[in-house]
XYZ file of C-alpha atoms in Angstrom:
707
model
C 7.041 12.391 -61.989
C 9.882 14.318 -60.275
C 11.556 12.662 -57.295
C 11.449 14.546 -53.969
C 14.711 15.382 -52.266
C 15.635 13.777 -48.958
C 15.158 17.106 -47.174
C 11.691 17.550 -48.704
C 10.632 14.067 -47.612
C 11.890 14.727 -44.075
C 10.038 18.045 -43.851
C 6.867 16.355 -45.137
C 7.183 13.566 -42.562
C 7.682 16.117 -39.740
C 4.595 18.002 -40.908
C 2.585 14.828 -41.016
C 3.721 13.924 -37.482
C 2.878 17.437 -36.274
C -0.647 17.210 -37.564
C -1.327 13.594 -36.673
C -3.473 13.289 -33.553
C -1.681 11.844 -30.585
C -4.790 9.869 -29.617
C -7.314 8.058 -31.784
C -10.271 10.228 -32.662
C -12.847 8.106 -30.839
C -16.059 9.573 -29.602
C -16.142 9.174 -25.796
C -19.228 8.047 -23.889
C -21.373 10.814 -22.521
C -22.655 10.203 -19.041
C -25.983 11.907 -18.294
C -25.866 14.711 -15.719
C -28.897 14.061 -13.529
C -29.670 16.487 -10.731
C -29.354 15.055 -7.270
C -29.458 17.882 -4.751
C -27.980 17.250 -1.318
C -28.712 19.532 1.652
C -26.098 19.169 4.388
C -25.141 21.417 7.322
C -26.939 24.353 5.588
C -24.880 23.716 2.425
C -26.287 22.689 -0.874
C -24.614 20.694 -3.627
C -25.806 18.959 -6.751
C -24.117 15.580 -7.341
C -24.918 15.175 -11.033
C -23.361 11.720 -11.293
C -24.817 10.277 -8.084
C -26.686 7.728 -10.214
C -23.389 5.940 -10.918
C -23.256 4.578 -7.373
C -24.402 1.033 -6.777
C -23.942 -0.402 -3.275
C -26.095 -3.555 -2.923
C -27.706 -4.009 0.461
C -26.324 -7.511 0.731
C -23.602 -9.434 -1.061
C -21.132 -8.019 -3.513
C -21.245 -6.209 -6.814
C -20.942 -8.523 -9.784
C -21.288 -8.218 -13.525
C -24.778 -9.702 -13.287
C -26.387 -7.578 -10.526
C -25.445 -4.120 -11.756
C -28.284 -1.754 -12.581
C -28.694 -1.374 -16.337
C -27.549 2.269 -16.400
C -24.382 1.446 -14.477
C -23.613 -1.656 -16.543
C -24.076 0.324 -19.714
C -21.793 3.071 -18.431
C -19.010 0.746 -17.379
C -19.232 -1.319 -20.579
C -19.092 1.872 -22.682
C -16.184 3.257 -20.690
C -14.178 0.059 -21.052
C -14.904 -0.074 -24.810
C -13.769 3.551 -25.132
C -10.655 2.821 -23.091
C -9.811 -0.162 -25.279
C -10.207 1.942 -28.435
C -8.175 4.927 -27.226
C -5.424 2.711 -25.788
C -5.268 0.339 -28.734
C -2.285 2.102 -30.381
C -0.337 1.349 -27.232
C -0.527 -2.427 -27.694
C 2.943 -2.722 -29.189
C 4.626 -0.591 -26.542
C 2.682 -2.382 -23.782
C 3.918 -5.718 -25.081
C 7.513 -4.437 -25.239
C 7.409 -3.068 -21.737
C 5.810 -6.197 -20.337
C 8.387 -8.359 -22.067
C 11.226 -6.182 -20.699
C 9.842 -6.493 -17.143
C 9.328 -10.225 -17.343
C 12.752 -10.709 -18.929
C 14.326 -9.342 -15.767
C 12.289 -11.781 -13.706
C 13.594 -14.986 -15.295
C 15.277 -16.265 -12.155
C 13.826 -17.648 -8.940
C 12.598 -15.038 -6.489
C 13.133 -16.388 -2.963
C 13.847 -15.046 0.456
C 16.344 -16.929 2.656
C 14.625 -19.774 4.468
C 13.515 -19.384 8.083
C 14.599 -22.060 10.569
C 12.265 -22.991 13.423
C 12.864 -25.913 15.707
C 14.786 -27.818 13.079
C 12.268 -27.098 10.334
C 13.308 -24.850 7.463
C 10.444 -22.840 5.899
C 10.847 -21.135 2.553
C 8.920 -19.654 -0.328
C 9.897 -18.891 -3.893
C 8.567 -17.829 -7.265
C 10.247 -20.060 -9.781
C 11.615 -18.625 -13.039
C 8.939 -18.123 -15.714
C 6.155 -18.510 -13.176
C 3.972 -15.893 -11.436
C 2.805 -17.570 -8.253
C 4.707 -18.599 -5.159
C 5.344 -22.087 -3.757
C 5.648 -22.426 0.025
C 7.587 -25.416 1.434
C 9.426 -26.812 4.421
C 12.155 -29.361 5.000
C 14.492 -30.815 7.554
C 18.221 -30.178 7.055
C 19.378 -32.385 4.168
C 15.800 -33.646 3.332
C 13.685 -33.147 0.279
C 11.382 -30.090 0.564
C 7.734 -30.760 1.290
C 5.380 -28.471 -0.556
C 2.927 -26.745 1.762
C 1.117 -24.444 -0.687
C 1.381 -24.230 -4.436
C -0.365 -20.967 -5.252
C -0.570 -21.806 -8.937
C -2.701 -24.861 -8.100
C -4.835 -22.807 -5.685
C -5.353 -20.082 -8.275
C -6.237 -22.477 -11.175
C -9.704 -21.681 -12.491
C -10.123 -18.573 -10.319
C -10.640 -15.211 -12.033
C -8.870 -13.636 -9.036
C -6.395 -14.995 -6.481
C -4.383 -13.399 -3.711
C -3.115 -15.066 -0.544
C -1.566 -13.818 2.682
C -0.817 -14.720 6.292
C 1.102 -17.946 5.664
C 2.339 -19.466 8.927
C 3.062 -22.777 10.732
C 1.695 -23.681 14.112
C 4.217 -23.729 16.935
C 4.124 -27.557 17.069
C 4.623 -27.604 13.251
C 1.726 -29.952 12.684
C -0.428 -27.329 10.986
C 0.056 -24.691 8.312
C -2.517 -21.941 7.731
C -3.060 -19.051 5.298
C -5.818 -16.789 3.957
C -7.103 -16.616 0.389
C -9.139 -14.027 -1.482
C -10.715 -15.586 -4.604
C -13.288 -12.810 -5.122
C -11.270 -9.616 -5.144
C -12.997 -7.824 -2.265
C -10.535 -8.505 0.572
C -12.921 -10.928 2.218
C -10.813 -14.047 2.800
C -11.327 -17.665 3.504
C -8.879 -19.341 5.881
C -7.279 -22.577 4.735
C -5.404 -25.053 6.911
C -3.062 -27.929 6.077
C -2.473 -30.981 8.261
C 1.230 -31.616 7.813
C 0.930 -35.243 8.941
C -0.950 -36.367 5.811
C -0.980 -33.291 3.587
C -4.754 -32.815 3.639
C -5.948 -29.309 2.992
C -9.366 -27.984 4.008
C -11.171 -24.711 4.503
C -11.252 -23.736 8.154
C -13.273 -20.478 7.701
C -15.216 -20.290 4.485
C -15.749 -16.537 4.115
C -15.638 -13.034 5.618
C -12.185 -13.333 7.301
C -9.636 -10.553 7.267
C -6.272 -11.846 6.124
C -3.948 -8.863 6.502
C -2.688 -9.176 10.118
C -5.937 -10.923 10.905
C -5.061 -14.548 11.736
C -2.584 -16.251 14.048
C -2.081 -19.646 15.705
C -2.482 -19.828 19.494
C 0.680 -20.732 21.428
C -0.876 -24.136 22.147
C -1.299 -24.810 18.352
C -4.920 -25.896 19.171
C -6.689 -22.740 17.924
C -6.517 -20.236 15.112
C -7.464 -16.738 16.194
C -8.921 -14.757 13.308
C -10.751 -11.497 12.566
C -14.217 -11.330 10.952
C -15.404 -8.570 8.599
C -18.978 -7.322 8.888
C -21.394 -6.370 6.063
C -19.575 -3.023 5.688
C -16.245 -4.859 5.237
C -15.027 -3.597 8.647
C -12.978 -5.946 10.859
C -15.169 -6.051 14.000
C -14.900 -9.431 15.701
C -12.160 -11.716 16.962
C -12.946 -15.429 16.902
C -11.013 -18.550 17.779
C -11.567 -21.712 15.800
C -10.206 -25.082 16.800
C -7.758 -26.564 14.291
C -10.177 -29.438 13.635
C -12.805 -26.867 12.595
C -15.408 -28.183 15.058
C -15.509 -25.275 17.475
C -15.679 -21.544 16.846
C -15.995 -19.084 19.704
C -16.424 -15.301 19.796
C -13.553 -13.772 21.735
C -14.253 -10.031 21.359
C -16.560 -7.730 19.395
C -15.759 -4.101 18.724
C -18.720 -1.731 18.542
C -16.912 1.443 17.500
C -16.828 1.589 13.683
C -13.800 3.965 13.966
C -11.601 1.220 15.374
C -9.457 -1.186 13.345
C -8.290 -4.615 14.521
C -5.160 -6.727 14.208
C -4.093 -9.920 16.009
C -0.688 -11.552 16.531
C 1.466 -13.403 19.075
C 3.976 -11.427 21.100
C 7.635 -12.072 20.451
C 8.252 -14.902 22.943
C 4.841 -16.453 22.333
C 3.600 -15.575 25.818
C 0.490 -13.724 24.710
C -2.052 -13.329 21.950
C -2.266 -9.507 21.370
C -5.390 -7.967 19.947
C -4.625 -4.362 18.896
C -7.616 -2.049 18.498
C -6.601 1.244 16.894
C -7.716 4.381 15.162
C -5.616 7.222 13.748
C -5.347 8.862 17.179
C -6.136 6.163 19.713
C -5.317 2.567 20.605
C -6.089 -0.217 23.039
C -4.340 -3.597 23.342
C -5.956 -6.680 24.886
C -3.863 -9.663 25.863
C -4.663 -13.379 26.230
C -2.007 -15.353 28.068
C -0.530 -18.582 26.754
C -2.026 -21.459 28.691
C -5.280 -19.504 29.217
C -6.428 -19.236 25.645
C -10.085 -19.540 26.556
C -9.955 -16.508 28.860
C -11.336 -13.104 27.948
C -8.616 -10.681 26.809
C -7.271 -8.306 29.424
C -6.962 -4.608 28.659
C -3.421 -3.205 29.060
C -4.394 0.506 28.997
C -7.967 1.669 28.243
C -8.110 3.698 25.026
C -7.800 7.432 25.346
C -8.196 10.035 22.609
C -4.816 11.231 21.423
C -2.802 8.294 22.817
C -1.538 5.523 20.597
C 0.408 2.469 21.779
C 1.549 -1.013 20.828
C 2.553 -3.873 23.104
C 5.159 -6.632 22.838
C 7.429 -8.494 25.266
C 11.123 -8.569 25.958
C 13.428 -9.897 28.639
C 10.594 -11.032 30.921
C 8.608 -7.807 30.705
C 6.076 -6.216 28.484
C 7.194 -3.251 26.432
C 5.084 -0.430 24.957
C 5.770 1.882 22.087
C 3.617 4.935 22.736
C 3.117 8.654 21.983
C 1.724 9.379 25.448
C 2.779 12.637 27.112
C 3.441 14.374 23.733
C 5.987 11.788 22.621
C 4.715 12.265 19.064
C 7.601 10.331 17.510
C 7.151 7.547 20.049
C 9.043 6.303 23.097
C 9.559 2.796 24.520
C 8.457 1.870 28.041
C 8.980 -1.297 30.125
C 5.812 -2.590 31.837
C 5.156 -5.153 34.551
C 3.745 -8.208 32.803
C 1.139 -8.816 35.526
C -0.090 -5.367 36.540
C 0.794 -3.597 33.246
C 2.229 -0.708 35.376
C 5.080 1.321 33.826
C 8.463 0.310 35.333
C 10.865 2.498 33.415
C 11.724 4.182 30.102
C 13.724 2.037 27.717
C 14.080 4.630 24.911
C 13.059 8.244 25.508
C 11.187 10.368 22.981
C 13.506 12.029 20.497
C 11.702 14.557 18.252
C 12.487 13.987 14.600
C 13.628 10.406 15.120
C 10.436 8.385 14.844
C 10.341 4.828 16.063
C 8.621 2.839 13.299
C 8.691 -0.675 14.672
C 10.116 -2.785 17.505
C 11.369 -6.359 17.120
C 12.244 -8.080 20.394
C 14.709 -11.007 20.593
C 16.133 -12.802 23.606
C 19.543 -11.163 23.132
C 18.449 -7.669 22.043
C 15.569 -5.269 21.270
C 15.791 -4.201 17.684
C 13.930 -1.108 16.480
C 13.445 0.422 13.064
C 13.682 4.242 13.067
C 14.203 7.173 10.743
C 17.075 9.631 11.029
C 17.029 12.558 8.609
C 14.238 10.737 6.808
C 16.359 7.581 6.197
C 15.831 4.203 7.795
C 18.099 3.164 10.575
C 18.244 0.009 12.688
C 19.104 0.252 16.410
C 20.135 -2.798 18.451
C 19.529 -2.339 22.218
C 21.008 -5.068 24.412
C 19.894 -6.011 27.962
C 23.030 -4.385 29.438
C 22.013 -1.037 27.928
C 24.585 -0.955 25.120
C 23.320 0.106 21.714
C 24.565 -0.246 18.115
C 23.274 1.261 14.898
C 22.966 -0.231 11.383
C 22.660 2.289 8.617
C 23.776 2.653 4.971
C 25.458 5.353 2.889
C 23.122 5.172 -0.077
C 21.532 8.526 -1.043
C 18.123 6.839 -0.571
C 17.241 3.325 0.557
C 14.706 1.250 2.415
C 15.112 -1.294 5.226
C 12.602 -3.941 6.218
C 12.760 -6.263 9.192
C 10.709 -9.418 8.556
C 8.338 -10.256 11.337
C 8.639 -14.070 11.258
C 11.986 -14.413 13.062
C 12.527 -16.650 16.006
C 12.850 -15.036 19.409
C 15.936 -17.109 20.351
C 17.908 -16.286 17.213
C 21.344 -14.736 17.662
C 21.021 -12.702 14.462
C 18.389 -10.318 13.075
C 17.570 -10.532 9.388
C 17.093 -7.210 7.610
C 16.246 -6.519 3.999
C 18.008 -3.596 2.288
C 17.099 -2.164 -1.079
C 17.242 1.058 -3.043
C 15.878 2.167 -6.453
C 19.094 0.916 -8.017
C 19.856 -1.962 -5.675
C 17.766 -5.148 -5.604
C 16.823 -6.633 -2.236
C 19.697 -7.923 -0.076
C 18.984 -10.162 2.900
C 21.601 -9.276 5.545
C 22.189 -11.105 8.778
C 23.252 -8.782 11.586
C 24.717 -10.169 14.798
C 22.698 -9.128 17.829
C 25.758 -9.278 20.020
C 28.419 -7.658 17.791
C 26.516 -6.001 14.942
C 28.563 -7.804 12.319
C 26.873 -8.011 8.931
C 26.728 -10.909 6.559
C 24.953 -10.866 3.210
C 22.955 -14.093 3.035
C 21.314 -13.542 -0.292
C 20.795 -10.970 -2.990
C 17.909 -10.805 -5.373
C 19.075 -11.725 -8.816
C 17.806 -9.609 -11.692
C 18.534 -10.750 -15.188
C 20.385 -8.333 -17.410
C 20.775 -5.709 -14.688
C 23.844 -3.757 -13.710
C 23.398 -1.274 -10.862
C 26.320 0.829 -12.157
C 24.086 1.836 -15.094
C 21.839 3.808 -12.753
C 22.129 6.574 -10.220
C 19.900 7.626 -7.319
C 19.725 11.123 -5.957
C 18.105 12.621 -2.839
C 16.818 16.080 -3.680
C 14.807 18.698 -1.806
C 12.175 20.961 -3.394
C 11.194 24.203 -1.649
C 7.474 24.291 -0.860
C 5.541 27.585 -0.966
C 5.690 27.880 2.839
C 9.459 27.178 2.999
C 9.378 23.467 3.920
C 11.861 21.338 1.962
C 10.142 18.341 0.366
C 12.330 15.266 -0.186
C 12.488 13.731 -3.637
C 14.045 10.358 -4.506
C 15.186 10.368 -8.160
C 16.230 7.403 -10.345
C 18.006 7.970 -13.630
C 20.259 6.209 -16.100
C 23.790 7.121 -15.178
C 25.034 10.005 -17.279
C 21.587 11.335 -18.215
C 22.255 15.088 -18.720
C 20.477 17.732 -16.706
C 19.550 19.660 -19.801
C 15.805 19.971 -19.280
C 14.985 17.444 -22.003
C 14.178 14.225 -20.127
C 10.590 13.036 -19.663
C 9.840 12.154 -16.047
C 7.200 10.180 -14.136
C 6.482 11.545 -10.657
C 4.872 9.287 -8.061
C 3.343 10.345 -4.784
C 1.035 9.201 -1.984
C 1.087 11.427 1.109
C -1.726 10.215 3.365
C -2.378 8.339 6.620
C 1.275 8.736 7.626
C 2.257 6.111 5.086
C 5.764 6.725 3.726
C 6.747 6.116 0.125
C 9.931 4.266 0.694
C 12.585 4.234 -2.055
C 12.340 0.578 -3.030
C 13.736 -1.374 -5.957
C 11.263 -1.652 -8.835
C 11.631 -3.559 -12.053
C 8.778 -1.618 -13.656
C 10.510 1.674 -12.778
C 13.711 0.430 -14.402
C 11.759 -0.460 -17.584
C 10.663 3.167 -17.916
C 14.074 4.620 -16.985
C 15.702 2.409 -19.595
C 13.694 4.322 -22.184
C 15.248 7.625 -21.295
C 12.865 8.634 -18.509
C 13.571 9.699 -14.970
C 11.433 8.266 -12.137
C 10.770 10.441 -9.090
C 9.110 9.755 -5.765
C 7.794 12.988 -4.146
C 7.786 12.490 -0.392
C 5.051 15.043 0.276
C 3.502 15.980 3.587
C 0.865 13.572 4.758
C 3.390 10.741 4.799
C 5.789 10.198 7.695
C 9.122 10.461 5.904
C 10.225 13.250 8.258
C 8.330 12.033 11.321
C 4.876 12.511 12.835
C 4.950 16.280 12.265
C 5.421 15.696 8.523
C 2.265 13.574 8.576
C 0.262 16.183 10.513
C 1.454 18.878 8.160
C -0.489 17.161 5.325
C -3.522 15.968 7.283
C -7.076 17.250 7.674
C -7.092 21.064 7.523
C -3.463 20.958 6.325
C -4.197 18.573 3.458
C -3.683 21.193 0.785
C 0.035 21.152 1.666
C 0.257 17.710 0.125
C -0.931 19.080 -3.227
C 1.218 22.227 -3.212
C 4.222 20.065 -2.233
C 3.536 17.819 -5.250
C 3.293 20.816 -7.539
C 6.474 22.268 -6.050
C 8.378 19.042 -6.694
C 7.452 19.074 -10.390
C 8.331 22.718 -10.789
C 11.673 22.184 -8.998
C 12.601 19.185 -11.172
C 11.803 21.217 -14.319
C 13.608 24.311 -13.038
C 16.783 22.343 -12.151
C 16.915 20.602 -15.553
C 15.974 17.132 -14.322
C 12.745 17.116 -16.409
C 11.498 18.673 -19.561
C 8.779 21.319 -19.143
C 5.469 19.841 -20.217
C 6.862 16.293 -20.259
C 6.153 15.201 -16.696
C 3.445 12.537 -16.046
C 2.096 12.205 -12.495
C 1.046 8.861 -11.000
C -0.729 7.985 -7.760
C -2.869 5.199 -6.342
C -5.755 5.158 -3.899
C -5.167 8.218 -1.620
C -2.315 9.013 -4.007
C -5.039 9.325 -6.642
C -6.426 12.144 -4.443
C -2.990 13.699 -4.534
C -2.569 13.643 -8.310
C -6.246 14.556 -8.955
C -6.217 17.580 -6.659
C -2.787 18.665 -7.959
C -4.192 18.385 -11.492
C -6.965 20.789 -10.544
C -4.423 23.232 -9.079
C -2.192 23.241 -12.188
C -3.960 21.493 -15.094
C -1.262 22.415 -17.614
C 1.735 21.418 -15.519
C 1.591 17.687 -16.400
C 1.644 15.952 -19.772
C -0.565 13.226 -18.354
C -2.088 11.959 -15.142
C -2.412 8.266 -14.033
C -4.730 7.574 -11.074
C -5.076 3.958 -9.968
C -8.280 3.278 -7.945
C -8.223 6.934 -6.923
C -9.950 8.450 -3.867
C -11.344 11.512 -5.635
C -14.995 11.896 -4.492
C -14.021 13.029 -1.032
C -17.054 15.025 -0.014
C -19.647 12.433 -0.944
C -17.603 9.536 0.405
C -16.831 11.178 3.751
C -20.577 11.984 4.032
C -21.422 8.278 3.741
C -21.427 6.819 7.250
C -21.989 3.316 5.883
C -18.649 3.315 4.026
C -16.311 0.761 5.647
C -13.459 3.225 6.186
C -15.250 6.570 6.781
C -15.632 6.261 10.605
C -12.037 5.116 10.950
C -10.566 7.954 8.955
C -12.590 10.960 10.043
C -9.610 12.146 12.135
C -7.577 12.212 8.887
C -10.069 14.010 6.698
C -12.698 15.601 8.967
C -16.411 14.914 9.374
C -18.527 16.815 6.828
C -21.700 15.366 8.392
C -21.122 17.147 11.706
C -18.482 19.872 11.222
C -19.203 22.782 8.873
C -15.505 23.668 8.759
C -14.679 20.175 7.640
C -17.451 20.259 5.036
C -16.125 23.525 3.541
C -12.509 22.411 3.565
C -13.196 19.040 1.926
C -15.443 20.792 -0.656
C -12.559 23.131 -1.456
C -10.037 20.332 -2.225
C -12.021 17.275 -3.418
C -10.915 16.536 -7.008
C -14.402 15.735 -8.283
C -15.971 18.885 -6.888
C -13.207 21.146 -8.164
C -12.868 20.264 -11.808
C -13.116 23.482 -13.807
C -13.010 24.742 -17.336
C -9.319 24.317 -18.168
C -7.011 22.553 -20.572
C -6.698 19.248 -18.711
C -4.001 16.715 -19.644
C -4.801 13.176 -20.722
C -6.166 11.320 -17.733
C -6.165 7.541 -17.173
C -8.096 6.206 -14.167
C -8.545 2.601 -13.184
C -11.136 0.966 -10.913
C -12.160 -2.441 -9.540
C -15.797 -3.381 -9.625
C -15.561 -5.166 -6.274
C -13.558 -2.444 -4.535
C -15.150 -1.471 -1.221
C -12.338 0.923 -0.242
C -12.517 3.222 -3.258
C -15.540 2.176 -5.304
C -15.584 2.420 -9.059
C -17.957 5.388 -9.083
C -15.294 7.729 -7.619
C -12.984 7.635 -10.705
C -16.057 7.333 -12.938
C -17.433 10.648 -11.669
C -14.033 12.376 -12.022
C -13.586 11.124 -15.576
C -17.082 12.233 -16.575
C -16.596 15.669 -15.068
C -13.164 16.223 -16.594
C -14.500 15.084 -19.940
C -17.415 17.565 -19.618
C -15.326 20.591 -18.585
C -11.903 20.157 -20.168
C -11.075 22.555 -23.018
C -8.058 20.610 -24.308
C -9.714 17.769 -26.180
C -7.417 15.300 -24.431
C -8.916 11.973 -23.516
C -10.219 11.149 -20.006
C -10.187 7.400 -19.680
C -11.760 4.974 -17.172
C -10.735 1.354 -17.223
C -12.615 -0.933 -14.776
C -11.460 -4.425 -13.884
C -14.736 -6.329 -13.515
C -13.117 -9.153 -11.540
C -11.036 -7.333 -8.956
C -11.266 -4.964 -5.990
C -8.763 -2.450 -4.623
C -5.860 -4.732 -5.559
C -5.255 -6.709 -8.712
C -4.749 -10.466 -8.686
C -1.628 -11.446 -6.690
C 0.817 -12.484 -9.420
C 3.780 -10.776 -11.062
C 2.460 -10.916 -14.615
C -0.763 -9.053 -13.611
C 1.261 -6.427 -11.749
C 3.659 -5.933 -14.632
C 0.914 -5.856 -17.263
C -0.797 -3.005 -15.384
C 2.488 -1.083 -15.138
C 3.119 -1.658 -18.835
C -0.261 -0.032 -19.582
C 0.542 2.919 -17.300
C 4.030 3.463 -18.741
C 2.886 3.164 -22.371
C 0.174 5.710 -21.602
C 2.820 8.003 -20.126
C 5.113 7.554 -23.156
C 2.252 8.442 -25.499
C 1.491 11.526 -23.449
C 4.931 13.007 -24.173
C 5.444 11.626 -27.659
């Protein structure tokens, strides 16, 4: 037998690679298309996958109560996902190992000092859950909460709202052990270390619990059968007395509760996308009914805090769309004067009052900036020269402190905790997040602007390995969100680095619908302007390819929740633009969901999307952009969608419908994959390993899409 030359072997190998399928040849499940005609506002549609929806009248969805057809569908989809994704196991393991390897040191914020007590939390090296503790100066730390112990034996665990009482006897937090964002509230007696459940179920943990100034009560928010926060209760710390404080009847209103800065009031904030109302309960009168500051009015939003003996309001009243700050009388609530006037294009994002200064977080030219306003009227700014960065001001800082703690980070810079003097503005780095095997000089961050079809310039944050050439050969992952005015801040991400280390670029497209450029940027991608979000996203990809930052046909898009709407609708606009699409718990069945008045979020977000039950224009517009309704015969890229069985925000049937329709209509033969976590809801379990494992799956899918 003659030996083949080296060149012949190489050509044979290349030919074999060219003909080898990128994805395993696995027969996908076929979901039946069953007619379900819906007549609405004189319009007619046929929701062929309506049968996939299962919303039990009471209780939650579980593996055991699913209808047979739905259980069969989800089981089949998960089996198909496992088979198609099986070749990625090696790459997934490598990526996960790389992410965890960079997390081999303790993750801890600087401790917070209150009345001589030092409170801290950390995630120890080689662990995935946090430990919360306190100590006196020079004493041995006392463990308050060990999340690993609390999570043991639970299929799901996520906690939030950790806080001490003002007298430091009690420590409280909220836990979700189901996965559906319905929390129990747990309290610790710091005298003897006993832990007990204060509220056993149906609490809302995210901004939904706070100690009273007296330390005798916990105020907490209850979720109704539709998972909407609708009642404020107070429960005595001994658990013996629970009283209803306020009940909200409008399903379009959201609730949050907190103490004001100097602990003079409990503030209940009732808000919708375009309205707000704040009700206050004074310290020392915690049994009183809450007093309304300003009655809610359509089109007027406001928040209330206190500073220098007065109340202060951040509001968009009188067309101050990027917010202004007013000083109010603390008794009559009347406006006394303007602290900070409205400045178009410089949105006020948050206010943080301290005895020595009023600190506010703003955006200037789309970048975070911190302003320190002192009682004498002098002002000082804290900003950074990075091309793109994010600043956070933690909320748990003492009112009497002489320094404000800020957290700075960028895509190439881990978190730095910086102490800024309220009197002189001097900065001192207290702590920097340590990342194993990381050198920021190996990376570069760029702030780019892509021209949209209507002439708007869409910001892009781009992370690359330093020296990566702009030769149009690099694969790229493009992330976007663009809804509800939520900005996609350029934060540090170990998962993003893991992908960039493999020769990729990582881009954040700051499309309209977010607030990166102020309130008008949000409104430009909202309701009847929503299509701008999608054309912005397409424009960003085309710009990055045109300028050589990305290889044509080697860009993978990624979005979660409403960002899933973004990538799904963009995929329908330009099916062949992306090499792959990743949609995590995606909102993609817009028309049917917004036509469901029982959905927990629909009444609240009608101002953002429109009301297809009452407004024909809204019906037609949503029908024209909803990803599920607009799948067409085209060569769709590989699609990976995820879902959580217990998700009440974006239920599993939304991505299930999209996947089934793409699979039915696509002409490419590429896989459309649905992977449902049967134990979680809208969020995965709250630990680093779970988060990184999911990202490892997404990145390995992206890598296979461009291989």
